[in-house]
Amino acid sequence: MDCIFCQIVAGKVPTEILYQDEEVIAFRDINPQAPTHLIIIPKRHIPSLAHLSEKADSSLIGHMVNVANQLAQKEGILESGYRLAINCGEWGGQLVPHLHMHLLGGRRLSGKLG
Ligand code: AMP
Ligand code: ZN
């Protein structure tokens, strides 16, 4: 499996894991775009948002948002505010083809979304 995020899940790439449970793990982005920039991923290889199945994955994104909120609190950015972003596909700016959520904060973020 040459997916970089699957390799992180498998412990094959040394990465500080900030959170993990049966379904998801979180770690710091290697190229941070803000003082806090975390990545939250499902452990299971799902290529993108577009590959979510309503039946099998109905609770996954909600769970990832809850984990992100807990991490925002740990990072001390719950009050100041933060952004959750999921890029999907080539035109959506997705570079790593394993579903992931960005948690960005720690500075006033640009109002630009696209
Ligand atoms: P996206 O453009 O939404 O696919 O974002 C992929 C993100 O993964 C980028 O912000 C990268 O900096 C980040 N990234 C790529 N490889 C790693 C890695 N080994 N550890 C942590 N973050 C990574
Ligand atoms: Zn993967």
PDB file of C-alpha atoms and ligand atoms in Angstrom:
ATOM      1  CA  MET A   1       0.000   0.000   0.000  1.00  0.00           C
ATOM      2  CA  ASP A   2       1.697   3.190  -1.126  1.00  0.00           C
ATOM      3  CA  CYS A   3      -0.804   5.542   0.512  1.00  0.00           C
ATOM      4  CA  ILE A   4       1.131   7.842   2.856  1.00  0.00           C
ATOM      5  CA  PHE A   5      -1.754   8.138   5.331  1.00  0.00           C
ATOM      6  CA  CYS A   6      -2.250   4.340   5.416  1.00  0.00           C
ATOM      7  CA  GLN A   7       1.459   4.084   6.179  1.00  0.00           C
ATOM      8  CA  ILE A   8       0.982   6.491   9.101  1.00  0.00           C
ATOM      9  CA  VAL A   9      -1.950   4.363  10.342  1.00  0.00           C
ATOM     10  CA  ALA A  10       0.271   1.262  10.064  1.00  0.00           C
ATOM     11  CA  GLY A  11       3.029   2.977  12.053  1.00  0.00           C
ATOM     12  CA  LYS A  12       5.417   2.794   9.103  1.00  0.00           C
ATOM     13  CA  VAL A  13       6.036   6.549   9.009  1.00  0.00           C
ATOM     14  CA  PRO A  14       7.184   8.028  12.317  1.00  0.00           C
ATOM     15  CA  THR A  15       4.472  10.529  13.242  1.00  0.00           C
ATOM     16  CA  GLU A  16       3.335  11.933  16.563  1.00  0.00           C
ATOM     17  CA  ILE A  17      -0.223  10.685  16.958  1.00  0.00           C
ATOM     18  CA  LEU A  18      -2.292  13.298  18.806  1.00  0.00           C
ATOM     19  CA  TYR A  19      -5.447  11.217  19.038  1.00  0.00           C
ATOM     20  CA  GLN A  20      -6.594   7.779  18.053  1.00  0.00           C
ATOM     21  CA  ASP A  21      -9.496   5.426  18.526  1.00  0.00           C
ATOM     22  CA  GLU A  22     -10.852   2.457  16.589  1.00  0.00           C
ATOM     23  CA  GLU A  23     -11.991   4.588  13.662  1.00  0.00           C
ATOM     24  CA  VAL A  24      -9.767   7.644  13.314  1.00  0.00           C
ATOM     25  CA  ILE A  25      -6.348   9.091  14.059  1.00  0.00           C
ATOM     26  CA  ALA A  26      -5.029  12.667  14.147  1.00  0.00           C
ATOM     27  CA  PHE A  27      -1.567  14.122  13.659  1.00  0.00           C
ATOM     28  CA  ARG A  28       0.109  17.415  12.736  1.00  0.00           C
ATOM     29  CA  ASP A  29       0.300  18.470   9.114  1.00  0.00           C
ATOM     30  CA  ILE A  30       3.885  18.178   7.886  1.00  0.00           C
ATOM     31  CA  ASN A  31       3.600  21.537   6.088  1.00  0.00           C
ATOM     32  CA  PRO A  32       1.471  23.640   8.439  1.00  0.00           C
ATOM     33  CA  GLN A  33      -0.541  26.531   6.981  1.00  0.00           C
ATOM     34  CA  ALA A  34      -1.395  27.968  10.430  1.00  0.00           C
ATOM     35  CA  PRO A  35      -0.016  27.713  14.013  1.00  0.00           C
ATOM     36  CA  THR A  36      -2.411  24.813  14.558  1.00  0.00           C
ATOM     37  CA  HIS A  37      -2.787  22.585  11.508  1.00  0.00           C
ATOM     38  CA  LEU A  38      -3.908  19.056  12.282  1.00  0.00           C
ATOM     39  CA  ILE A  39      -5.059  16.245  10.015  1.00  0.00           C
ATOM     40  CA  ILE A  40      -7.848  13.903  11.080  1.00  0.00           C
ATOM     41  CA  ILE A  41      -8.307  10.723   9.024  1.00  0.00           C
ATOM     42  CA  PRO A  42     -10.300   7.517   9.099  1.00  0.00           C
ATOM     43  CA  LYS A  43      -8.009   4.531   9.702  1.00  0.00           C
ATOM     44  CA  ARG A  44      -9.746   2.749   6.852  1.00  0.00           C
ATOM     45  CA  HIS A  45      -8.584   3.762   3.365  1.00  0.00           C
ATOM     46  CA  ILE A  46     -11.415   5.821   1.860  1.00  0.00           C
ATOM     47  CA  PRO A  47     -10.068   7.745  -1.173  1.00  0.00           C
ATOM     48  CA  SER A  48     -12.217  10.872  -0.790  1.00  0.00           C
ATOM     49  CA  LEU A  49     -15.519  12.373   0.353  1.00  0.00           C
ATOM     50  CA  ALA A  50     -16.959  11.190  -2.953  1.00  0.00           C
ATOM     51  CA  HIS A  51     -16.356   7.575  -1.908  1.00  0.00           C
ATOM     52  CA  LEU A  52     -18.387   7.717   1.298  1.00  0.00           C
ATOM     53  CA  SER A  53     -21.259   5.296   1.404  1.00  0.00           C
ATOM     54  CA  GLU A  54     -24.442   6.428   3.120  1.00  0.00           C
ATOM     55  CA  LYS A  55     -24.947   3.025   4.708  1.00  0.00           C
ATOM     56  CA  ALA A  56     -21.417   2.177   5.830  1.00  0.00           C
ATOM     57  CA  ASP A  57     -20.110   5.647   6.681  1.00  0.00           C
ATOM     58  CA  SER A  58     -23.113   7.587   7.972  1.00  0.00           C
ATOM     59  CA  SER A  59     -21.531   8.419  11.344  1.00  0.00           C
ATOM     60  CA  LEU A  60     -17.903   8.853  10.261  1.00  0.00           C
ATOM     61  CA  ILE A  61     -17.785  12.558   9.374  1.00  0.00           C
ATOM     62  CA  GLY A  62     -19.755  13.475  12.509  1.00  0.00           C
ATOM     63  CA  HIS A  63     -17.251  11.528  14.569  1.00  0.00           C
ATOM     64  CA  MET A  64     -14.336  13.268  12.825  1.00  0.00           C
ATOM     65  CA  VAL A  65     -15.913  16.659  13.623  1.00  0.00           C
ATOM     66  CA  ASN A  66     -16.270  15.684  17.289  1.00  0.00           C
ATOM     67  CA  VAL A  67     -12.621  14.607  17.407  1.00  0.00           C
ATOM     68  CA  ALA A  68     -11.605  17.883  15.719  1.00  0.00           C
ATOM     69  CA  ASN A  69     -13.561  19.871  18.331  1.00  0.00           C
ATOM     70  CA  GLN A  70     -11.788  18.016  21.161  1.00  0.00           C
ATOM     71  CA  LEU A  71      -8.423  18.689  19.517  1.00  0.00           C
ATOM     72  CA  ALA A  72      -9.324  22.376  19.042  1.00  0.00           C
ATOM     73  CA  GLN A  73      -9.922  22.552  22.788  1.00  0.00           C
ATOM     74  CA  LYS A  74      -6.565  20.854  23.506  1.00  0.00           C
ATOM     75  CA  GLU A  75      -4.824  23.274  21.154  1.00  0.00           C
ATOM     76  CA  GLY A  76      -6.442  26.219  22.934  1.00  0.00           C
ATOM     77  CA  ILE A  77      -8.261  27.538  19.870  1.00  0.00           C
ATOM     78  CA  LEU A  78     -11.837  26.638  20.787  1.00  0.00           C
ATOM     79  CA  GLU A  79     -12.639  30.230  21.797  1.00  0.00           C
ATOM     80  CA  SER A  80     -10.654  32.126  19.150  1.00  0.00           C
ATOM     81  CA  GLY A  81     -12.091  30.021  16.337  1.00  0.00           C
ATOM     82  CA  TYR A  82     -10.866  27.589  13.745  1.00  0.00           C
ATOM     83  CA  ARG A  83     -11.681  26.042  10.387  1.00  0.00           C
ATOM     84  CA  LEU A  84     -12.404  22.461   9.356  1.00  0.00           C
ATOM     85  CA  ALA A  85     -11.827  21.708   5.698  1.00  0.00           C
ATOM     86  CA  ILE A  86     -12.068  18.615   3.537  1.00  0.00           C
ATOM     87  CA  ASN A  87     -10.728  18.872   0.003  1.00  0.00           C
ATOM     88  CA  CYS A  88     -12.220  16.452  -2.500  1.00  0.00           C
ATOM     89  CA  GLY A  89     -10.767  15.517  -5.865  1.00  0.00           C
ATOM     90  CA  GLU A  90      -8.414  17.339  -8.179  1.00  0.00           C
ATOM     91  CA  TRP A  91     -10.313  20.613  -8.528  1.00  0.00           C
ATOM     92  CA  GLY A  92     -11.136  20.568  -4.820  1.00  0.00           C
ATOM     93  CA  GLY A  93      -7.415  20.708  -4.079  1.00  0.00           C
ATOM     94  CA  GLN A  94      -7.043  17.180  -2.704  1.00  0.00           C
ATOM     95  CA  LEU A  95      -3.429  16.020  -2.972  1.00  0.00           C
ATOM     96  CA  VAL A  96      -3.434  12.959  -0.700  1.00  0.00           C
ATOM     97  CA  PRO A  97      -6.000  10.402  -1.920  1.00  0.00           C
ATOM     98  CA  HIS A  98      -7.039   9.232   1.558  1.00  0.00           C
ATOM     99  CA  LEU A  99     -10.000  11.115   3.059  1.00  0.00           C
ATOM    100  CA  HIS A 100      -8.810  13.690   5.612  1.00  0.00           C
ATOM    101  CA  MET A 101     -10.067  16.709   7.486  1.00  0.00           C
ATOM    102  CA  HIS A 102      -7.859  19.745   8.114  1.00  0.00           C
ATOM    103  CA  LEU A 103      -8.157  21.575  11.446  1.00  0.00           C
ATOM    104  CA  LEU A 104      -6.679  25.051  11.089  1.00  0.00           C
ATOM    105  CA  GLY A 105      -6.410  27.795  13.658  1.00  0.00           C
ATOM    106  CA  GLY A 106      -4.186  29.832  15.939  1.00  0.00           C
ATOM    107  CA  ARG A 107      -4.309  32.906  13.716  1.00  0.00           C
ATOM    108  CA  ARG A 108      -7.012  34.886  11.953  1.00  0.00           C
ATOM    109  CA  LEU A 109      -7.627  32.861   8.775  1.00  0.00           C
ATOM    110  CA  SER A 110      -8.200  34.369   5.363  1.00  0.00           C
ATOM    111  CA  GLY A 111     -11.830  34.754   4.388  1.00  0.00           C
ATOM    112  CA  LYS A 112     -11.060  33.157   1.041  1.00  0.00           C
ATOM    113  CA  LEU A 113     -12.371  29.645   0.537  1.00  0.00           C
ATOM    114  CA  GLY A 114     -11.579  29.070  -3.078  1.00  0.00           C
TER     115      GLY A 114
HETATM  116  P1  AMP B   1      -4.880  17.950   0.709  1.00  0.00           P
HETATM  117  O1  AMP B   1      -4.365  19.004  -0.217  1.00  0.00           O
HETATM  118  O2  AMP B   1      -6.209  18.289   1.318  1.00  0.00           O
HETATM  119  O3  AMP B   1      -4.835  16.567   0.105  1.00  0.00           O
HETATM  120  O4  AMP B   1      -3.895  17.972   1.944  1.00  0.00           O
HETATM  121  C1  AMP B   1      -2.907  17.017   2.168  1.00  0.00           C
HETATM  122  C2  AMP B   1      -2.142  17.490   3.369  1.00  0.00           C
HETATM  123  O5  AMP B   1      -1.379  16.402   3.877  1.00  0.00           O
HETATM  124  C3  AMP B   1      -1.164  18.625   3.070  1.00  0.00           C
HETATM  125  O6  AMP B   1      -1.482  19.749   3.901  1.00  0.00           O
HETATM  126  C4  AMP B   1       0.194  18.019   3.416  1.00  0.00           C
HETATM  127  O7  AMP B   1       1.076  18.944   4.000  1.00  0.00           O
HETATM  128  C5  AMP B   1      -0.174  16.915   4.377  1.00  0.00           C
HETATM  129  N1  AMP B   1       0.763  15.805   4.430  1.00  0.00           N
HETATM  130  C6  AMP B   1       1.290  15.112   3.388  1.00  0.00           C
HETATM  131  N2  AMP B   1       2.120  14.144   3.835  1.00  0.00           N
HETATM  132  C7  AMP B   1       2.093  14.214   5.192  1.00  0.00           C
HETATM  133  C8  AMP B   1       2.754  13.497   6.230  1.00  0.00           C
HETATM  134  N3  AMP B   1       3.609  12.495   5.976  1.00  0.00           N
HETATM  135  N4  AMP B   1       2.497  13.848   7.517  1.00  0.00           N
HETATM  136  C9  AMP B   1       1.663  14.868   7.783  1.00  0.00           C
HETATM  137  N5  AMP B   1       1.008  15.584   6.850  1.00  0.00           N
HETATM  138  C10 AMP B   1       1.237  15.279   5.569  1.00  0.00           C
HETATM  139 ZN    ZN B   2      -4.837   5.328   2.617  1.00  0.00          ZN
END
